[in-house]
Amino acid sequence: MFGTVVVGVGIAGLARIRDLMNPMPSSPSEHLKLLGFVSRRSFGNINEAKQISLEDALRSKEIQAAFISTENRSHEETIRMFLEAGKHVLVEYPMALSAKAAHELWEMAEKKDKVLHVEHIELLTEEYKQLKKEVAGKDLVKGTLHFTGHVLDENKTGFPAFSGIARLTWLIDLFGDLTVTSATRELQKDKNYSRMTVHFQTANK
């Protein structure tokens, strides 16, 4: 069994705790043992998972891997701490708020001989796999992807483009590398409204 800890207990973190405590039969999760969770808030226990301190999680010899599900802003620092402590790391996207930091973290994981995996669960769904089959071998002429969500706290999540990075990952996985040709942002603070419009071009234009 591989000892794990979940860091952060928002929506993603609670889902991780649930799935680790009730793994699907014959899934890789059956080989993972949840030894606790870390949160800035005081919970005590969630179901049968016990709350432990960050320091204990980093020091524990029984914990070999960390699932990081905190706000975007803190991903980079938390990854560094767990890699330094010799743990494997799975982090919810995005890994960091800059490409430079992401490359540094990859290099660090490689030097430490640890797995650093950025999770994008949407790419593993049956719906997405079907979409990928449908576009295989076809040329993209023109397309639009529109999605909505609540207004995010930029201090925690980073620039608005990060709230759409999951969809950007979709497009790159489906159509290859993309180049940004233009980007605009509309902001109406009095209405708590923000909109970002980005145009991309594929390698074959």
PDB file of C-alpha atoms in Angstrom:
ATOM      1  CA  MET A   1       0.000   0.000   0.000  1.00  0.00           C
ATOM      2  CA  PHE A   2       1.107   3.524  -0.847  1.00  0.00           C
ATOM      3  CA  GLY A   3       0.538   6.033   1.968  1.00  0.00           C
ATOM      4  CA  THR A   4      -1.115   9.276   0.835  1.00  0.00           C
ATOM      5  CA  VAL A   5      -2.264  12.616   2.215  1.00  0.00           C
ATOM      6  CA  VAL A   6      -4.785  15.081   0.767  1.00  0.00           C
ATOM      7  CA  VAL A   7      -3.864  18.763   1.115  1.00  0.00           C
ATOM      8  CA  GLY A   8      -6.841  21.115   0.928  1.00  0.00           C
ATOM      9  CA  VAL A   9     -10.467  20.169   1.523  1.00  0.00           C
ATOM     10  CA  GLY A  10     -12.488  22.217  -0.916  1.00  0.00           C
ATOM     11  CA  ILE A  11     -14.662  20.509  -3.557  1.00  0.00           C
ATOM     12  CA  ALA A  12     -11.702  18.717  -5.187  1.00  0.00           C
ATOM     13  CA  GLY A  13     -10.090  17.725  -1.893  1.00  0.00           C
ATOM     14  CA  LEU A  14     -13.303  16.282  -0.470  1.00  0.00           C
ATOM     15  CA  ALA A  15     -13.783  14.273  -3.675  1.00  0.00           C
ATOM     16  CA  ARG A  16     -10.229  12.924  -3.302  1.00  0.00           C
ATOM     17  CA  ILE A  17     -10.884  11.885   0.301  1.00  0.00           C
ATOM     18  CA  ARG A  18     -14.127  10.170  -0.710  1.00  0.00           C
ATOM     19  CA  ASP A  19     -12.506   8.294  -3.612  1.00  0.00           C
ATOM     20  CA  LEU A  20      -9.450   7.232  -1.613  1.00  0.00           C
ATOM     21  CA  MET A  21     -11.614   5.915   1.207  1.00  0.00           C
ATOM     22  CA  ASN A  22     -13.972   4.076  -1.179  1.00  0.00           C
ATOM     23  CA  PRO A  23     -11.851   3.013  -4.165  1.00  0.00           C
ATOM     24  CA  MET A  24     -13.452   1.456  -7.226  1.00  0.00           C
ATOM     25  CA  PRO A  25     -12.874  -2.328  -7.261  1.00  0.00           C
ATOM     26  CA  SER A  26      -9.763  -3.322  -9.249  1.00  0.00           C
ATOM     27  CA  SER A  27      -8.738   0.350  -9.713  1.00  0.00           C
ATOM     28  CA  PRO A  28      -5.230   1.674  -8.918  1.00  0.00           C
ATOM     29  CA  SER A  29      -6.778   3.514  -5.950  1.00  0.00           C
ATOM     30  CA  GLU A  30      -7.049   0.199  -4.141  1.00  0.00           C
ATOM     31  CA  HIS A  31      -3.261   0.375  -3.687  1.00  0.00           C
ATOM     32  CA  LEU A  32      -3.437   3.797  -2.006  1.00  0.00           C
ATOM     33  CA  LYS A  33      -4.002   4.237   1.713  1.00  0.00           C
ATOM     34  CA  LEU A  34      -5.234   7.619   2.940  1.00  0.00           C
ATOM     35  CA  LEU A  35      -3.307   8.450   6.110  1.00  0.00           C
ATOM     36  CA  GLY A  36      -4.845  11.873   6.667  1.00  0.00           C
ATOM     37  CA  PHE A  37      -5.660  15.294   5.274  1.00  0.00           C
ATOM     38  CA  VAL A  38      -4.216  18.766   5.785  1.00  0.00           C
ATOM     39  CA  SER A  39      -6.285  21.942   6.035  1.00  0.00           C
ATOM     40  CA  ARG A  40      -5.881  25.454   7.431  1.00  0.00           C
ATOM     41  CA  ARG A  41      -9.360  25.055   8.922  1.00  0.00           C
ATOM     42  CA  SER A  42      -9.996  22.788  11.883  1.00  0.00           C
ATOM     43  CA  PHE A  43     -12.155  19.753  11.050  1.00  0.00           C
ATOM     44  CA  GLY A  44     -10.922  16.984  13.338  1.00  0.00           C
ATOM     45  CA  ASN A  45     -12.058  14.088  11.146  1.00  0.00           C
ATOM     46  CA  ILE A  46     -13.912  13.857   7.833  1.00  0.00           C
ATOM     47  CA  ASN A  47     -15.693  10.517   7.718  1.00  0.00           C
ATOM     48  CA  GLU A  48     -12.876   8.286   9.022  1.00  0.00           C
ATOM     49  CA  ALA A  49     -10.019  10.408   7.640  1.00  0.00           C
ATOM     50  CA  LYS A  50      -8.079  12.229  10.339  1.00  0.00           C
ATOM     51  CA  GLN A  51      -6.724  15.760  10.124  1.00  0.00           C
ATOM     52  CA  ILE A  52      -2.950  16.070  10.488  1.00  0.00           C
ATOM     53  CA  SER A  53      -0.624  19.055  10.418  1.00  0.00           C
ATOM     54  CA  LEU A  54       1.360  20.002   7.327  1.00  0.00           C
ATOM     55  CA  GLU A  55       4.572  19.441   9.297  1.00  0.00           C
ATOM     56  CA  ASP A  56       3.523  15.893  10.242  1.00  0.00           C
ATOM     57  CA  ALA A  57       2.591  15.130   6.628  1.00  0.00           C
ATOM     58  CA  LEU A  58       5.980  16.321   5.391  1.00  0.00           C
ATOM     59  CA  ARG A  59       7.890  14.402   8.077  1.00  0.00           C
ATOM     60  CA  SER A  60       5.950  11.147   7.965  1.00  0.00           C
ATOM     61  CA  LYS A  61       7.862   8.167   6.605  1.00  0.00           C
ATOM     62  CA  GLU A  62       4.547   6.374   5.988  1.00  0.00           C
ATOM     63  CA  ILE A  63       3.292   9.063   3.570  1.00  0.00           C
ATOM     64  CA  GLN A  64       4.845   8.600   0.129  1.00  0.00           C
ATOM     65  CA  ALA A  65       2.526  10.821  -1.940  1.00  0.00           C
ATOM     66  CA  ALA A  66       0.499  14.024  -1.630  1.00  0.00           C
ATOM     67  CA  PHE A  67      -2.696  15.030  -3.462  1.00  0.00           C
ATOM     68  CA  ILE A  68      -2.715  18.840  -3.623  1.00  0.00           C
ATOM     69  CA  SER A  69      -6.153  20.422  -3.952  1.00  0.00           C
ATOM     70  CA  THR A  70      -5.600  23.941  -2.607  1.00  0.00           C
ATOM     71  CA  GLU A  71      -6.207  27.265  -4.372  1.00  0.00           C
ATOM     72  CA  ASN A  72      -4.057  27.899  -7.462  1.00  0.00           C
ATOM     73  CA  ARG A  73      -1.847  30.490  -5.808  1.00  0.00           C
ATOM     74  CA  SER A  74      -0.470  28.041  -3.250  1.00  0.00           C
ATOM     75  CA  HIS A  75       0.164  25.085  -5.603  1.00  0.00           C
ATOM     76  CA  GLU A  76       3.774  25.994  -6.394  1.00  0.00           C
ATOM     77  CA  GLU A  77       4.907  26.403  -2.772  1.00  0.00           C
ATOM     78  CA  THR A  78       3.104  23.245  -1.608  1.00  0.00           C
ATOM     79  CA  ILE A  79       4.572  21.141  -4.448  1.00  0.00           C
ATOM     80  CA  ARG A  80       8.074  22.364  -3.562  1.00  0.00           C
ATOM     81  CA  MET A  81       7.623  21.414   0.091  1.00  0.00           C
ATOM     82  CA  PHE A  82       6.467  17.873  -0.668  1.00  0.00           C
ATOM     83  CA  LEU A  83       9.133  17.273  -3.331  1.00  0.00           C
ATOM     84  CA  GLU A  84      11.782  18.530  -0.888  1.00  0.00           C
ATOM     85  CA  ALA A  85      10.400  16.049   1.637  1.00  0.00           C
ATOM     86  CA  GLY A  86      10.846  13.243  -0.895  1.00  0.00           C
ATOM     87  CA  LYS A  87       7.164  12.669  -1.713  1.00  0.00           C
ATOM     88  CA  HIS A  88       5.449  12.037  -5.043  1.00  0.00           C
ATOM     89  CA  VAL A  89       2.921  14.760  -5.919  1.00  0.00           C
ATOM     90  CA  LEU A  90      -0.395  14.873  -7.742  1.00  0.00           C
ATOM     91  CA  VAL A  91      -1.742  18.427  -8.129  1.00  0.00           C
ATOM     92  CA  GLU A  92      -4.974  19.760  -9.555  1.00  0.00           C
ATOM     93  CA  TYR A  93      -4.371  22.019 -12.579  1.00  0.00           C
ATOM     94  CA  PRO A  94      -2.779  24.491 -12.934  1.00  0.00           C
ATOM     95  CA  MET A  95       0.536  23.400 -11.428  1.00  0.00           C
ATOM     96  CA  ALA A  96       1.755  26.981 -11.013  1.00  0.00           C
ATOM     97  CA  LEU A  97       0.856  30.508 -12.056  1.00  0.00           C
ATOM     98  CA  SER A  98       3.781  30.812 -14.484  1.00  0.00           C
ATOM     99  CA  ALA A  99       5.448  28.561 -17.059  1.00  0.00           C
ATOM    100  CA  LYS A 100       8.864  29.353 -15.528  1.00  0.00           C
ATOM    101  CA  ALA A 101       7.791  28.020 -12.118  1.00  0.00           C
ATOM    102  CA  ALA A 102       6.236  24.932 -13.727  1.00  0.00           C
ATOM    103  CA  HIS A 103       9.485  24.075 -15.551  1.00  0.00           C
ATOM    104  CA  GLU A 104      11.454  24.518 -12.307  1.00  0.00           C
ATOM    105  CA  LEU A 105       9.104  22.114 -10.524  1.00  0.00           C
ATOM    106  CA  TRP A 106       9.417  19.495 -13.302  1.00  0.00           C
ATOM    107  CA  GLU A 107      13.205  19.721 -13.041  1.00  0.00           C
ATOM    108  CA  MET A 108      13.063  19.437  -9.268  1.00  0.00           C
ATOM    109  CA  ALA A 109      10.873  16.320  -9.455  1.00  0.00           C
ATOM    110  CA  GLU A 110      13.257  14.777 -11.975  1.00  0.00           C
ATOM    111  CA  LYS A 111      16.277  15.441  -9.738  1.00  0.00           C
ATOM    112  CA  LYS A 112      14.454  13.968  -6.751  1.00  0.00           C
ATOM    113  CA  ASP A 113      13.329  10.985  -8.881  1.00  0.00           C
ATOM    114  CA  LYS A 114       9.702  11.653  -7.938  1.00  0.00           C
ATOM    115  CA  VAL A 115       6.480  11.674  -9.922  1.00  0.00           C
ATOM    116  CA  LEU A 116       4.913  15.118 -10.392  1.00  0.00           C
ATOM    117  CA  HIS A 117       1.528  14.698 -12.086  1.00  0.00           C
ATOM    118  CA  VAL A 118      -0.902  17.460 -13.025  1.00  0.00           C
ATOM    119  CA  GLU A 119      -4.424  16.092 -12.908  1.00  0.00           C
ATOM    120  CA  HIS A 120      -7.072  17.013 -15.443  1.00  0.00           C
ATOM    121  CA  ILE A 121      -9.844  14.528 -14.772  1.00  0.00           C
ATOM    122  CA  GLU A 122     -12.001  15.780 -17.651  1.00  0.00           C
ATOM    123  CA  LEU A 123      -9.573  14.261 -20.177  1.00  0.00           C
ATOM    124  CA  LEU A 124     -10.293  10.813 -18.717  1.00  0.00           C
ATOM    125  CA  THR A 125     -14.095  10.909 -19.037  1.00  0.00           C
ATOM    126  CA  GLU A 126     -15.969   8.774 -21.552  1.00  0.00           C
ATOM    127  CA  GLU A 127     -17.563  11.898 -23.086  1.00  0.00           C
ATOM    128  CA  TYR A 128     -14.173  13.421 -23.794  1.00  0.00           C
ATOM    129  CA  LYS A 129     -12.776  10.164 -25.201  1.00  0.00           C
ATOM    130  CA  GLN A 130     -15.749  10.065 -27.576  1.00  0.00           C
ATOM    131  CA  LEU A 131     -15.132  13.672 -28.636  1.00  0.00           C
ATOM    132  CA  LYS A 132     -11.501  12.825 -29.361  1.00  0.00           C
ATOM    133  CA  LYS A 133     -12.558   9.918 -31.582  1.00  0.00           C
ATOM    134  CA  GLU A 134     -14.942  12.198 -33.500  1.00  0.00           C
ATOM    135  CA  VAL A 135     -12.283  14.794 -34.380  1.00  0.00           C
ATOM    136  CA  ALA A 136      -9.482  12.292 -35.119  1.00  0.00           C
ATOM    137  CA  GLY A 137      -8.157  12.732 -38.666  1.00  0.00           C
ATOM    138  CA  LYS A 138     -10.231  15.853 -39.306  1.00  0.00           C
ATOM    139  CA  ASP A 139      -8.946  19.379 -39.962  1.00  0.00           C
ATOM    140  CA  LEU A 140     -10.279  22.132 -37.742  1.00  0.00           C
ATOM    141  CA  VAL A 141     -11.484  24.979 -39.973  1.00  0.00           C
ATOM    142  CA  LYS A 142     -13.144  27.160 -37.353  1.00  0.00           C
ATOM    143  CA  GLY A 143     -14.713  26.641 -33.972  1.00  0.00           C
ATOM    144  CA  THR A 144     -15.928  28.362 -30.824  1.00  0.00           C
ATOM    145  CA  LEU A 145     -15.778  27.127 -27.244  1.00  0.00           C
ATOM    146  CA  HIS A 146     -17.863  29.138 -24.775  1.00  0.00           C
ATOM    147  CA  PHE A 147     -18.116  28.489 -21.065  1.00  0.00           C
ATOM    148  CA  THR A 148     -19.293  30.393 -18.019  1.00  0.00           C
ATOM    149  CA  GLY A 149     -18.581  30.363 -14.319  1.00  0.00           C
ATOM    150  CA  HIS A 150     -18.663  32.524 -11.230  1.00  0.00           C
ATOM    151  CA  VAL A 151     -16.252  35.428 -10.787  1.00  0.00           C
ATOM    152  CA  LEU A 152     -13.026  34.175  -9.199  1.00  0.00           C
ATOM    153  CA  ASP A 153     -10.790  35.777  -6.588  1.00  0.00           C
ATOM    154  CA  GLU A 154      -7.712  36.653  -8.652  1.00  0.00           C
ATOM    155  CA  ASN A 155      -5.509  36.769  -5.544  1.00  0.00           C
ATOM    156  CA  LYS A 156      -6.132  33.048  -5.078  1.00  0.00           C
ATOM    157  CA  THR A 157      -6.692  31.781  -8.623  1.00  0.00           C
ATOM    158  CA  GLY A 158      -4.374  34.002 -10.659  1.00  0.00           C
ATOM    159  CA  PHE A 159      -5.136  35.837 -13.895  1.00  0.00           C
ATOM    160  CA  PRO A 160      -8.559  34.945 -15.429  1.00  0.00           C
ATOM    161  CA  ALA A 161      -6.948  32.815 -18.145  1.00  0.00           C
ATOM    162  CA  PHE A 162      -6.209  30.235 -15.441  1.00  0.00           C
ATOM    163  CA  SER A 163      -9.921  29.658 -14.871  1.00  0.00           C
ATOM    164  CA  GLY A 164     -10.089  28.548 -18.512  1.00  0.00           C
ATOM    165  CA  ILE A 165      -6.882  26.544 -18.639  1.00  0.00           C
ATOM    166  CA  ALA A 166      -8.798  23.258 -18.483  1.00  0.00           C
ATOM    167  CA  ARG A 167     -10.516  24.080 -21.759  1.00  0.00           C
ATOM    168  CA  LEU A 168      -7.241  25.187 -23.308  1.00  0.00           C
ATOM    169  CA  THR A 169      -5.858  21.766 -22.400  1.00  0.00           C
ATOM    170  CA  TRP A 170      -8.816  20.211 -24.233  1.00  0.00           C
ATOM    171  CA  LEU A 171      -8.024  22.172 -27.393  1.00  0.00           C
ATOM    172  CA  ILE A 172      -4.303  21.371 -27.372  1.00  0.00           C
ATOM    173  CA  ASP A 173      -5.007  17.682 -26.775  1.00  0.00           C
ATOM    174  CA  LEU A 174      -7.517  17.646 -29.643  1.00  0.00           C
ATOM    175  CA  PHE A 175      -5.777  19.874 -32.190  1.00  0.00           C
ATOM    176  CA  GLY A 176      -2.091  20.192 -31.221  1.00  0.00           C
ATOM    177  CA  ASP A 177      -0.115  23.302 -30.314  1.00  0.00           C
ATOM    178  CA  LEU A 178      -1.957  26.611 -30.552  1.00  0.00           C
ATOM    179  CA  THR A 179      -0.762  30.178 -31.010  1.00  0.00           C
ATOM    180  CA  VAL A 180      -2.597  33.104 -29.408  1.00  0.00           C
ATOM    181  CA  THR A 181      -3.486  35.618 -32.131  1.00  0.00           C
ATOM    182  CA  SER A 182      -5.467  38.035 -29.947  1.00  0.00           C
ATOM    183  CA  ALA A 183      -6.954  38.349 -26.485  1.00  0.00           C
ATOM    184  CA  THR A 184      -9.286  40.898 -24.925  1.00  0.00           C
ATOM    185  CA  ARG A 185     -10.833  41.302 -21.517  1.00  0.00           C
ATOM    186  CA  GLU A 186     -14.003  43.077 -20.506  1.00  0.00           C
ATOM    187  CA  LEU A 187     -14.366  43.968 -16.836  1.00  0.00           C
ATOM    188  CA  GLN A 188     -17.432  45.510 -15.150  1.00  0.00           C
ATOM    189  CA  LYS A 189     -16.616  45.626 -11.448  1.00  0.00           C
ATOM    190  CA  ASP A 190     -19.910  47.290 -10.525  1.00  0.00           C
ATOM    191  CA  LYS A 191     -21.756  44.276 -11.996  1.00  0.00           C
ATOM    192  CA  ASN A 192     -19.184  41.741 -10.758  1.00  0.00           C
ATOM    193  CA  TYR A 193     -18.749  40.687 -14.388  1.00  0.00           C
ATOM    194  CA  SER A 194     -15.651  39.637 -16.279  1.00  0.00           C
ATOM    195  CA  ARG A 195     -15.277  38.188 -19.768  1.00  0.00           C
ATOM    196  CA  MET A 196     -12.179  37.044 -21.595  1.00  0.00           C
ATOM    197  CA  THR A 197     -12.137  36.335 -25.323  1.00  0.00           C
ATOM    198  CA  VAL A 198      -9.111  34.617 -26.862  1.00  0.00           C
ATOM    199  CA  HIS A 199      -8.450  33.677 -30.488  1.00  0.00           C
ATOM    200  CA  PHE A 200      -6.079  30.797 -31.265  1.00  0.00           C
ATOM    201  CA  GLN A 201      -4.587  29.435 -34.432  1.00  0.00           C
ATOM    202  CA  THR A 202      -3.508  25.826 -35.038  1.00  0.00           C
ATOM    203  CA  ALA A 203      -0.102  24.925 -36.457  1.00  0.00           C
ATOM    204  CA  ASN A 204      -1.531  24.672 -39.983  1.00  0.00           C
ATOM    205  CA  LYS A 205      -3.309  28.018 -39.462  1.00  0.00           C
TER     206      LYS A 205
END
